[in-house]
Every structure is written in structure tokens, then in C-alpha cells.
Amino acid sequence: MMEISKTDAPEEMSQTGRGNFLKEVRCAVRFPLSLPVEMADDKLHDHPAVTRNVSANGVLLELTGPLAVGEELDFHLRMPGSVLGTPQDVLVHCRGRVVRCSISQSQYQAAATIDEYHFVEQ
């Protein structure tokens, strides 16, 4: 499956299991942040998650169990104030959906879009 996004975005090549290469086009810069993820959906509480990277459009999660491609996610991220340039950490409520899930050495990774988000008052 090929992901196609806006033009003029950074490109990366990834190899499929059959030796073919797919071009992945990204629209936003990814930041390597390891943040705990608070799942708002009860069915996902069984799989604690942490981010591997975060962008304005999506997130790569590392978790203990699989998520289904297409599954909708409702989650919170606590963004460090030092990253955002604010005096305090900021809690962000995100909604998105899983676009890819894989397993590596008994650890699952799920790529998810962030379709909408808002800052939670604390």
C-alpha cells in the first residue's frame, strides 16, 4: 500500500517484504519524542503506549498489543513545555486512526494519524 501526501514533502524509501520499494511521502517533520500516551478509550487501556515520534499530522506508537488498521483512536499526550516553548507542560487531546501496525521483537508499533486535536485546560 502506498501512502501519498502533499507534494514537495520529504521522501523516504522503504522496502516491502517482497523486495519491492515503496516511496513514502511525508508532509510534516517528525520529532523523536518518547511520551506516555493516555488512551481515552477503555478497550485500549490493556495496551500501554509510548510515542516514538510525533508530528503535526500523526504519531508512531510503541505498545504491548496490536491495534487494527482503520481503528479510531482517542488519546492524550502531555507535551513538554520545553519542546513547545511554554512554562508548563501542555495536555493535548487527539483523535485519529491507525494507518499501519507491525510487530518487532514482541513489541508492537502503530502509526496513527492525528485528524483533530485540542489543548486541555488544566
CSV table of N, CA and C in Angstrom, one decimal:
chain,number,residue,atom,x,y,z
A,1,MET,N,0.8,-1.2,0.0
A,1,MET,CA,0.0,0.0,0.0
A,1,MET,C,0.9,1.2,0.0
A,2,MET,N,0.7,2.2,-0.9
A,2,MET,CA,1.5,3.4,-1.0
A,2,MET,C,0.7,4.5,-0.3
A,3,GLU,N,1.4,5.3,0.5
A,3,GLU,CA,0.9,6.5,1.1
A,3,GLU,C,1.3,7.6,0.3
A,4,ILE,N,0.3,8.4,-0.1
A,4,ILE,CA,0.5,9.6,-1.0
A,4,ILE,C,0.0,10.8,-0.2
A,5,SER,N,0.9,11.8,-0.1
A,5,SER,CA,0.5,13.1,0.6
A,5,SER,C,0.9,14.2,-0.3
A,6,LYS,N,0.9,15.4,0.3
A,6,LYS,CA,1.2,16.7,-0.4
A,6,LYS,C,2.5,16.6,-1.1
A,7,THR,N,2.7,17.3,-2.2
A,7,THR,CA,3.9,17.4,-2.9
A,7,THR,C,4.9,18.2,-2.2
A,8,ASP,N,6.2,18.2,-2.6
A,8,ASP,CA,7.3,18.9,-2.0
A,8,ASP,C,7.5,18.5,-0.6
A,9,ALA,N,7.1,17.3,-0.2
A,9,ALA,CA,7.4,16.8,1.2
A,9,ALA,C,8.6,15.9,1.1
A,10,PRO,N,9.3,15.8,2.3
A,10,PRO,CA,10.5,14.9,2.3
A,10,PRO,C,10.0,13.5,1.9
A,11,GLU,N,10.9,12.8,1.2
A,11,GLU,CA,10.6,11.4,0.8
A,11,GLU,C,11.5,10.4,1.4
A,12,GLU,N,11.0,9.2,1.6
A,12,GLU,CA,11.8,8.1,2.2
A,12,GLU,C,11.4,6.9,1.4
A,13,MET,N,12.4,6.0,1.2
A,13,MET,CA,12.1,4.7,0.6
A,13,MET,C,12.1,3.6,1.6
A,14,SER,N,11.1,2.7,1.5
A,14,SER,CA,11.0,1.6,2.5
A,14,SER,C,10.8,0.3,1.7
A,15,GLN,N,11.4,-0.7,2.1
A,15,GLN,CA,11.3,-2.0,1.4
A,15,GLN,C,10.2,-2.8,1.9
A,16,THR,N,9.4,-3.4,1.0
A,16,THR,CA,8.3,-4.3,1.4
A,16,THR,C,8.9,-5.7,1.6
A,17,GLY,N,8.1,-6.6,2.1
A,17,GLY,CA,8.5,-7.9,2.3
A,17,GLY,C,8.9,-8.7,1.0
A,18,ARG,N,8.5,-8.2,-0.1
A,18,ARG,CA,8.7,-8.9,-1.4
A,18,ARG,C,9.9,-8.3,-2.1
A,19,GLY,N,10.7,-7.5,-1.5
A,19,GLY,CA,11.8,-6.9,-2.1
A,19,GLY,C,11.5,-5.7,-3.0
A,20,ASN,N,10.2,-5.3,-3.0
A,20,ASN,CA,9.8,-4.1,-3.8
A,20,ASN,C,10.0,-2.9,-2.9
A,21,PHE,N,10.2,-1.7,-3.4
A,21,PHE,CA,10.3,-0.5,-2.7
A,21,PHE,C,9.1,0.4,-2.9
A,22,LEU,N,8.6,1.0,-1.8
A,22,LEU,CA,7.5,2.0,-1.8
A,22,LEU,C,8.1,3.3,-1.5
A,23,LYS,N,7.6,4.3,-2.1
A,23,LYS,CA,8.0,5.7,-1.7
A,23,LYS,C,7.0,6.2,-0.7
A,24,GLU,N,7.5,6.7,0.4
A,24,GLU,CA,6.6,7.2,1.4
A,24,GLU,C,6.9,8.7,1.4
A,25,VAL,N,5.8,9.5,1.3
A,25,VAL,CA,5.9,10.9,1.3
A,25,VAL,C,5.3,11.5,2.5
A,26,ARG,N,6.1,12.3,3.2
A,26,ARG,CA,5.7,12.9,4.5
A,26,ARG,C,5.4,14.4,4.3
A,27,CYS,N,4.4,14.9,5.0
A,27,CYS,CA,4.0,16.3,4.9
A,27,CYS,C,4.6,17.1,6.1
A,28,ALA,N,4.9,16.5,7.2
A,28,ALA,CA,5.3,17.2,8.4
A,28,ALA,C,6.6,16.6,9.0
A,29,VAL,N,7.4,17.4,9.6
A,29,VAL,CA,8.6,17.0,10.3
A,29,VAL,C,8.2,16.2,11.5
A,30,ARG,N,8.9,15.1,11.7
A,30,ARG,CA,8.7,14.2,12.8
A,30,ARG,C,9.7,14.5,13.9
A,31,PHE,N,9.2,14.6,15.2
A,31,PHE,CA,10.1,14.9,16.3
A,31,PHE,C,10.3,13.6,17.1
A,32,PRO,N,11.5,13.2,17.4
A,32,PRO,CA,11.7,11.9,18.2
A,32,PRO,C,11.4,12.2,19.6
A,33,LEU,N,10.2,12.0,20.0
A,33,LEU,CA,9.7,12.2,21.4
A,33,LEU,C,9.2,10.9,22.0
A,34,SER,N,9.7,10.6,23.2
A,34,SER,CA,9.2,9.4,23.9
A,34,SER,C,8.3,9.9,25.0
A,35,LEU,N,6.9,9.9,24.8
A,35,LEU,CA,6.0,10.4,25.7
A,35,LEU,C,4.9,9.3,26.0
A,36,PRO,N,4.5,9.2,27.3
A,36,PRO,CA,3.5,8.3,27.6
A,36,PRO,C,2.2,8.7,27.0
A,37,VAL,N,1.4,7.7,26.5
A,37,VAL,CA,0.1,8.0,25.8
A,37,VAL,C,-1.0,7.5,26.8
A,38,GLU,N,-1.9,8.4,27.0
A,38,GLU,CA,-3.1,8.1,27.8
A,38,GLU,C,-4.2,7.8,26.9
A,39,MET,N,-4.6,6.5,26.7
A,39,MET,CA,-5.7,6.2,25.9
A,39,MET,C,-7.1,6.5,26.5
A,40,ALA,N,-7.9,7.3,25.8
A,40,ALA,CA,-9.2,7.7,26.3
A,40,ALA,C,-10.2,6.6,26.2
A,41,ASP,N,-10.0,5.6,25.3
A,41,ASP,CA,-10.9,4.5,25.0
A,41,ASP,C,-10.6,3.3,26.0
A,42,ASP,N,-11.6,2.9,26.7
A,42,ASP,CA,-11.4,1.8,27.7
A,42,ASP,C,-10.8,0.5,27.1
A,43,LYS,N,-11.2,0.2,25.8
A,43,LYS,CA,-10.7,-1.1,25.3
A,43,LYS,C,-9.2,-1.0,25.0
A,44,LEU,N,-8.6,0.2,25.0
A,44,LEU,CA,-7.2,0.3,24.7
A,44,LEU,C,-6.3,0.4,25.9
A,45,HIS,N,-6.9,0.5,27.1
A,45,HIS,CA,-6.2,0.6,28.3
A,45,HIS,C,-5.3,-0.7,28.6
A,46,ASP,N,-5.6,-1.8,27.9
A,46,ASP,CA,-4.9,-3.0,28.1
A,46,ASP,C,-3.5,-2.9,27.4
A,47,HIS,N,-3.3,-2.0,26.6
A,47,HIS,CA,-2.0,-1.8,25.8
A,47,HIS,C,-1.4,-0.5,26.1
A,48,PRO,N,-0.6,-0.4,27.2
A,48,PRO,CA,0.1,0.8,27.5
A,48,PRO,C,0.9,1.2,26.3
A,49,ALA,N,1.0,2.5,26.0
A,49,ALA,CA,1.7,3.0,24.8
A,49,ALA,C,2.6,4.2,25.2
A,50,VAL,N,3.6,4.3,24.3
A,50,VAL,CA,4.5,5.4,24.4
A,50,VAL,C,4.8,5.9,23.0
A,51,THR,N,5.0,7.2,22.8
A,51,THR,CA,5.3,7.6,21.4
A,51,THR,C,6.8,7.3,21.1
A,52,ARG,N,7.0,7.1,19.8
A,52,ARG,CA,8.4,7.0,19.3
A,52,ARG,C,8.8,8.3,18.6
A,53,ASN,N,7.8,8.8,17.9
A,53,ASN,CA,7.9,10.2,17.2
A,53,ASN,C,6.5,10.8,17.1
A,54,VAL,N,6.5,12.1,17.0
A,54,VAL,CA,5.3,12.9,16.9
A,54,VAL,C,5.5,13.9,15.8
A,55,SER,N,4.4,14.1,15.0
A,55,SER,CA,4.4,15.2,14.0
A,55,SER,C,3.0,15.9,14.2
A,56,ALA,N,2.8,17.0,13.4
A,56,ALA,CA,1.6,17.7,13.4
A,56,ALA,C,0.4,16.8,12.9
A,57,ASN,N,0.8,15.8,12.0
A,57,ASN,CA,-0.2,15.0,11.3
A,57,ASN,C,-0.4,13.6,11.9
A,58,GLY,N,0.6,13.2,12.7
A,58,GLY,CA,0.5,11.8,13.2
A,58,GLY,C,1.5,11.5,14.3
A,59,VAL,N,1.4,10.2,14.7
A,59,VAL,CA,2.3,9.7,15.8
A,59,VAL,C,2.6,8.3,15.5
A,60,LEU,N,3.8,7.9,15.9
A,60,LEU,CA,4.2,6.5,15.9
A,60,LEU,C,4.2,6.0,17.4
A,61,LEU,N,3.4,5.0,17.6
A,61,LEU,CA,3.2,4.5,19.0
A,61,LEU,C,3.9,3.1,19.1
A,62,GLU,N,4.5,2.9,20.3
A,62,GLU,CA,5.1,1.6,20.7
A,62,GLU,C,4.2,1.1,21.8
A,63,LEU,N,3.6,-0.1,21.6
A,63,LEU,CA,2.7,-0.6,22.6
A,63,LEU,C,2.8,-2.1,22.8
A,64,THR,N,2.1,-2.7,23.8
A,64,THR,CA,2.3,-4.1,24.1
A,64,THR,C,1.3,-5.0,23.4
A,65,GLY,N,0.4,-4.5,22.6
A,65,GLY,CA,-0.6,-5.3,21.9
A,65,GLY,C,-0.9,-4.6,20.6
A,66,PRO,N,-1.5,-5.4,19.6
A,66,PRO,CA,-1.8,-4.8,18.3
A,66,PRO,C,-3.0,-3.9,18.3
A,67,LEU,N,-3.0,-3.0,17.3
A,67,LEU,CA,-4.2,-2.2,17.0
A,67,LEU,C,-4.6,-2.5,15.6
A,68,ALA,N,-5.8,-2.5,15.3
A,68,ALA,CA,-6.3,-2.8,13.9
A,68,ALA,C,-6.2,-1.6,13.0
A,69,VAL,N,-5.7,-1.8,11.8
A,69,VAL,CA,-5.7,-0.7,10.8
A,69,VAL,C,-7.1,-0.2,10.6
A,70,GLY,N,-7.2,1.1,10.6
A,70,GLY,CA,-8.6,1.7,10.4
A,70,GLY,C,-9.2,2.0,11.8
A,71,GLU,N,-8.7,1.4,12.9
A,71,GLU,CA,-9.3,1.7,14.2
A,71,GLU,C,-9.2,3.1,14.6
A,72,GLU,N,-10.2,3.7,15.1
A,72,GLU,CA,-10.2,5.1,15.6
A,72,GLU,C,-9.6,5.1,17.0
A,73,LEU,N,-8.8,6.2,17.2
A,73,LEU,CA,-8.1,6.3,18.5
A,73,LEU,C,-8.5,7.7,19.1
A,74,ASP,N,-8.6,7.7,20.4
A,74,ASP,CA,-8.9,8.8,21.2
A,74,ASP,C,-7.9,8.8,22.3
A,75,PHE,N,-6.9,9.8,22.3
A,75,PHE,CA,-5.8,9.7,23.3
A,75,PHE,C,-5.3,11.1,23.7
A,76,HIS,N,-4.5,11.1,24.8
A,76,HIS,CA,-3.9,12.3,25.3
A,76,HIS,C,-2.4,12.2,25.3
A,77,LEU,N,-1.8,13.3,24.9
A,77,LEU,CA,-0.3,13.4,25.0
A,77,LEU,C,0.0,14.6,25.9
A,78,ARG,N,1.0,14.4,26.8
A,78,ARG,CA,1.4,15.5,27.6
A,78,ARG,C,2.7,16.0,27.0
A,79,MET,N,2.6,17.1,26.2
A,79,MET,CA,3.7,17.7,25.5
A,79,MET,C,4.6,18.5,26.5
A,80,PRO,N,5.9,18.3,26.5
A,80,PRO,CA,6.8,19.0,27.4
A,80,PRO,C,6.8,20.5,27.1
A,81,GLY,N,6.7,21.3,28.1
A,81,GLY,CA,6.8,22.8,27.9
A,81,GLY,C,8.1,23.2,27.2
A,82,SER,N,9.2,22.4,27.5
A,82,SER,CA,10.5,22.8,26.9
A,82,SER,C,10.5,22.6,25.4
A,83,VAL,N,9.7,21.6,24.9
A,83,VAL,CA,9.6,21.4,23.5
A,83,VAL,C,8.7,22.5,22.8
A,84,LEU,N,7.6,22.9,23.5
A,84,LEU,CA,6.7,23.9,23.0
A,84,LEU,C,7.1,25.3,23.2
A,85,GLY,N,8.0,25.5,24.1
A,85,GLY,CA,8.4,26.9,24.5
A,85,GLY,C,7.5,27.5,25.4
A,86,THR,N,6.8,26.7,26.3
A,86,THR,CA,5.9,27.2,27.3
A,86,THR,C,6.4,26.9,28.7
A,87,PRO,N,6.0,27.7,29.7
A,87,PRO,CA,6.5,27.5,31.0
A,87,PRO,C,6.0,26.2,31.7
A,88,GLN,N,4.9,25.6,31.2
A,88,GLN,CA,4.3,24.4,31.7
A,88,GLN,C,4.1,23.3,30.6
A,89,ASP,N,4.0,22.1,31.0
A,89,ASP,CA,3.6,21.0,30.0
A,89,ASP,C,2.2,21.3,29.6
A,90,VAL,N,1.9,20.8,28.4
A,90,VAL,CA,0.5,21.0,27.8
A,90,VAL,C,-0.1,19.7,27.5
A,91,LEU,N,-1.3,19.5,28.0
A,91,LEU,CA,-2.0,18.2,27.7
A,91,LEU,C,-2.8,18.4,26.4
A,92,VAL,N,-2.6,17.5,25.5
A,92,VAL,CA,-3.3,17.6,24.2
A,92,VAL,C,-4.2,16.4,24.0
A,93,HIS,N,-5.5,16.7,23.7
A,93,HIS,CA,-6.4,15.6,23.4
A,93,HIS,C,-6.4,15.4,21.9
A,94,CYS,N,-6.1,14.2,21.4
A,94,CYS,CA,-6.0,13.9,20.0
A,94,CYS,C,-7.0,12.8,19.6
A,95,ARG,N,-7.5,12.9,18.4
A,95,ARG,CA,-8.3,11.9,17.7
A,95,ARG,C,-7.7,11.6,16.4
A,96,GLY,N,-7.7,10.3,16.1
A,96,GLY,CA,-7.1,9.9,14.8
A,96,GLY,C,-7.5,8.4,14.5
A,97,ARG,N,-6.7,7.8,13.6
A,97,ARG,CA,-6.9,6.4,13.2
A,97,ARG,C,-5.6,5.8,12.9
A,98,VAL,N,-5.6,4.5,13.1
A,98,VAL,CA,-4.4,3.6,12.8
A,98,VAL,C,-4.3,3.4,11.3
A,99,VAL,N,-3.1,3.7,10.8
A,99,VAL,CA,-2.9,3.5,9.4
A,99,VAL,C,-1.9,2.4,9.1
A,100,ARG,N,-1.2,1.9,10.1
A,100,ARG,CA,-0.2,0.8,10.0
A,100,ARG,C,0.1,0.2,11.3
A,101,CYS,N,0.2,-1.1,11.4
A,101,CYS,CA,0.6,-1.7,12.7
A,101,CYS,C,1.6,-2.9,12.3
A,102,SER,N,2.7,-3.0,13.1
A,102,SER,CA,3.6,-4.1,12.9
A,102,SER,C,4.2,-4.5,14.2
A,103,ILE,N,4.9,-5.7,14.2
A,103,ILE,CA,5.5,-6.2,15.4
A,103,ILE,C,7.0,-6.4,15.1
A,104,SER,N,7.8,-6.1,16.1
A,104,SER,CA,9.2,-6.3,16.0
A,104,SER,C,9.7,-6.7,17.4
A,105,GLN,N,10.2,-7.9,17.5
A,105,GLN,CA,10.8,-8.4,18.8
A,105,GLN,C,9.7,-8.3,20.0
A,106,SER,N,8.5,-8.8,19.7
A,106,SER,CA,7.4,-8.8,20.7
A,106,SER,C,6.9,-7.4,21.1
A,107,GLN,N,7.3,-6.4,20.4
A,107,GLN,CA,6.9,-5.0,20.6
A,107,GLN,C,6.1,-4.5,19.4
A,108,TYR,N,4.9,-4.1,19.6
A,108,TYR,CA,4.1,-3.6,18.5
A,108,TYR,C,4.3,-2.1,18.2
A,109,GLN,N,4.3,-1.7,17.0
A,109,GLN,CA,4.3,-0.3,16.6
A,109,GLN,C,3.1,0.0,15.8
A,110,ALA,N,2.5,1.1,16.1
A,110,ALA,CA,1.3,1.5,15.3
A,110,ALA,C,1.5,3.0,14.9
A,111,ALA,N,1.3,3.2,13.6
A,111,ALA,CA,1.3,4.6,13.1
A,111,ALA,C,-0.1,5.0,13.0
A,112,ALA,N,-0.3,6.2,13.5
A,112,ALA,CA,-1.7,6.8,13.5
A,112,ALA,C,-1.7,8.2,13.1
A,113,THR,N,-2.8,8.6,12.4
A,113,THR,CA,-3.0,10.0,12.0
A,113,THR,C,-3.4,10.7,13.3
A,114,ILE,N,-3.2,12.0,13.3
A,114,ILE,CA,-3.9,12.9,14.2
A,114,ILE,C,-4.8,13.8,13.4
A,115,ASP,N,-6.1,13.4,13.3
A,115,ASP,CA,-7.0,14.1,12.5
A,115,ASP,C,-7.6,15.4,13.1
A,116,GLU,N,-7.6,15.4,14.5
A,116,GLU,CA,-8.0,16.6,15.2
A,116,GLU,C,-7.4,16.6,16.6
A,117,TYR,N,-7.2,17.8,17.1
A,117,TYR,CA,-6.6,17.9,18.4
A,117,TYR,C,-7.0,19.2,19.1
A,118,HIS,N,-7.0,19.2,20.4
A,118,HIS,CA,-7.3,20.5,21.1
A,118,HIS,C,-6.5,20.4,22.4
A,119,PHE,N,-6.2,21.6,22.9
A,119,PHE,CA,-5.4,21.7,24.2
A,119,PHE,C,-6.4,21.6,25.3
A,120,VAL,N,-6.1,20.8,26.4
A,120,VAL,CA,-6.9,20.6,27.5
A,120,VAL,C,-6.5,21.6,28.6
A,121,GLU,N,-7.5,22.3,29.1
A,121,GLU,CA,-7.2,23.2,30.2
A,121,GLU,C,-6.9,22.4,31.5
A,122,GLN,N,-5.9,22.9,32.2
A,122,GLN,CA,-5.5,22.2,33.5
A,122,GLN,C,-5.7,23.1,34.7
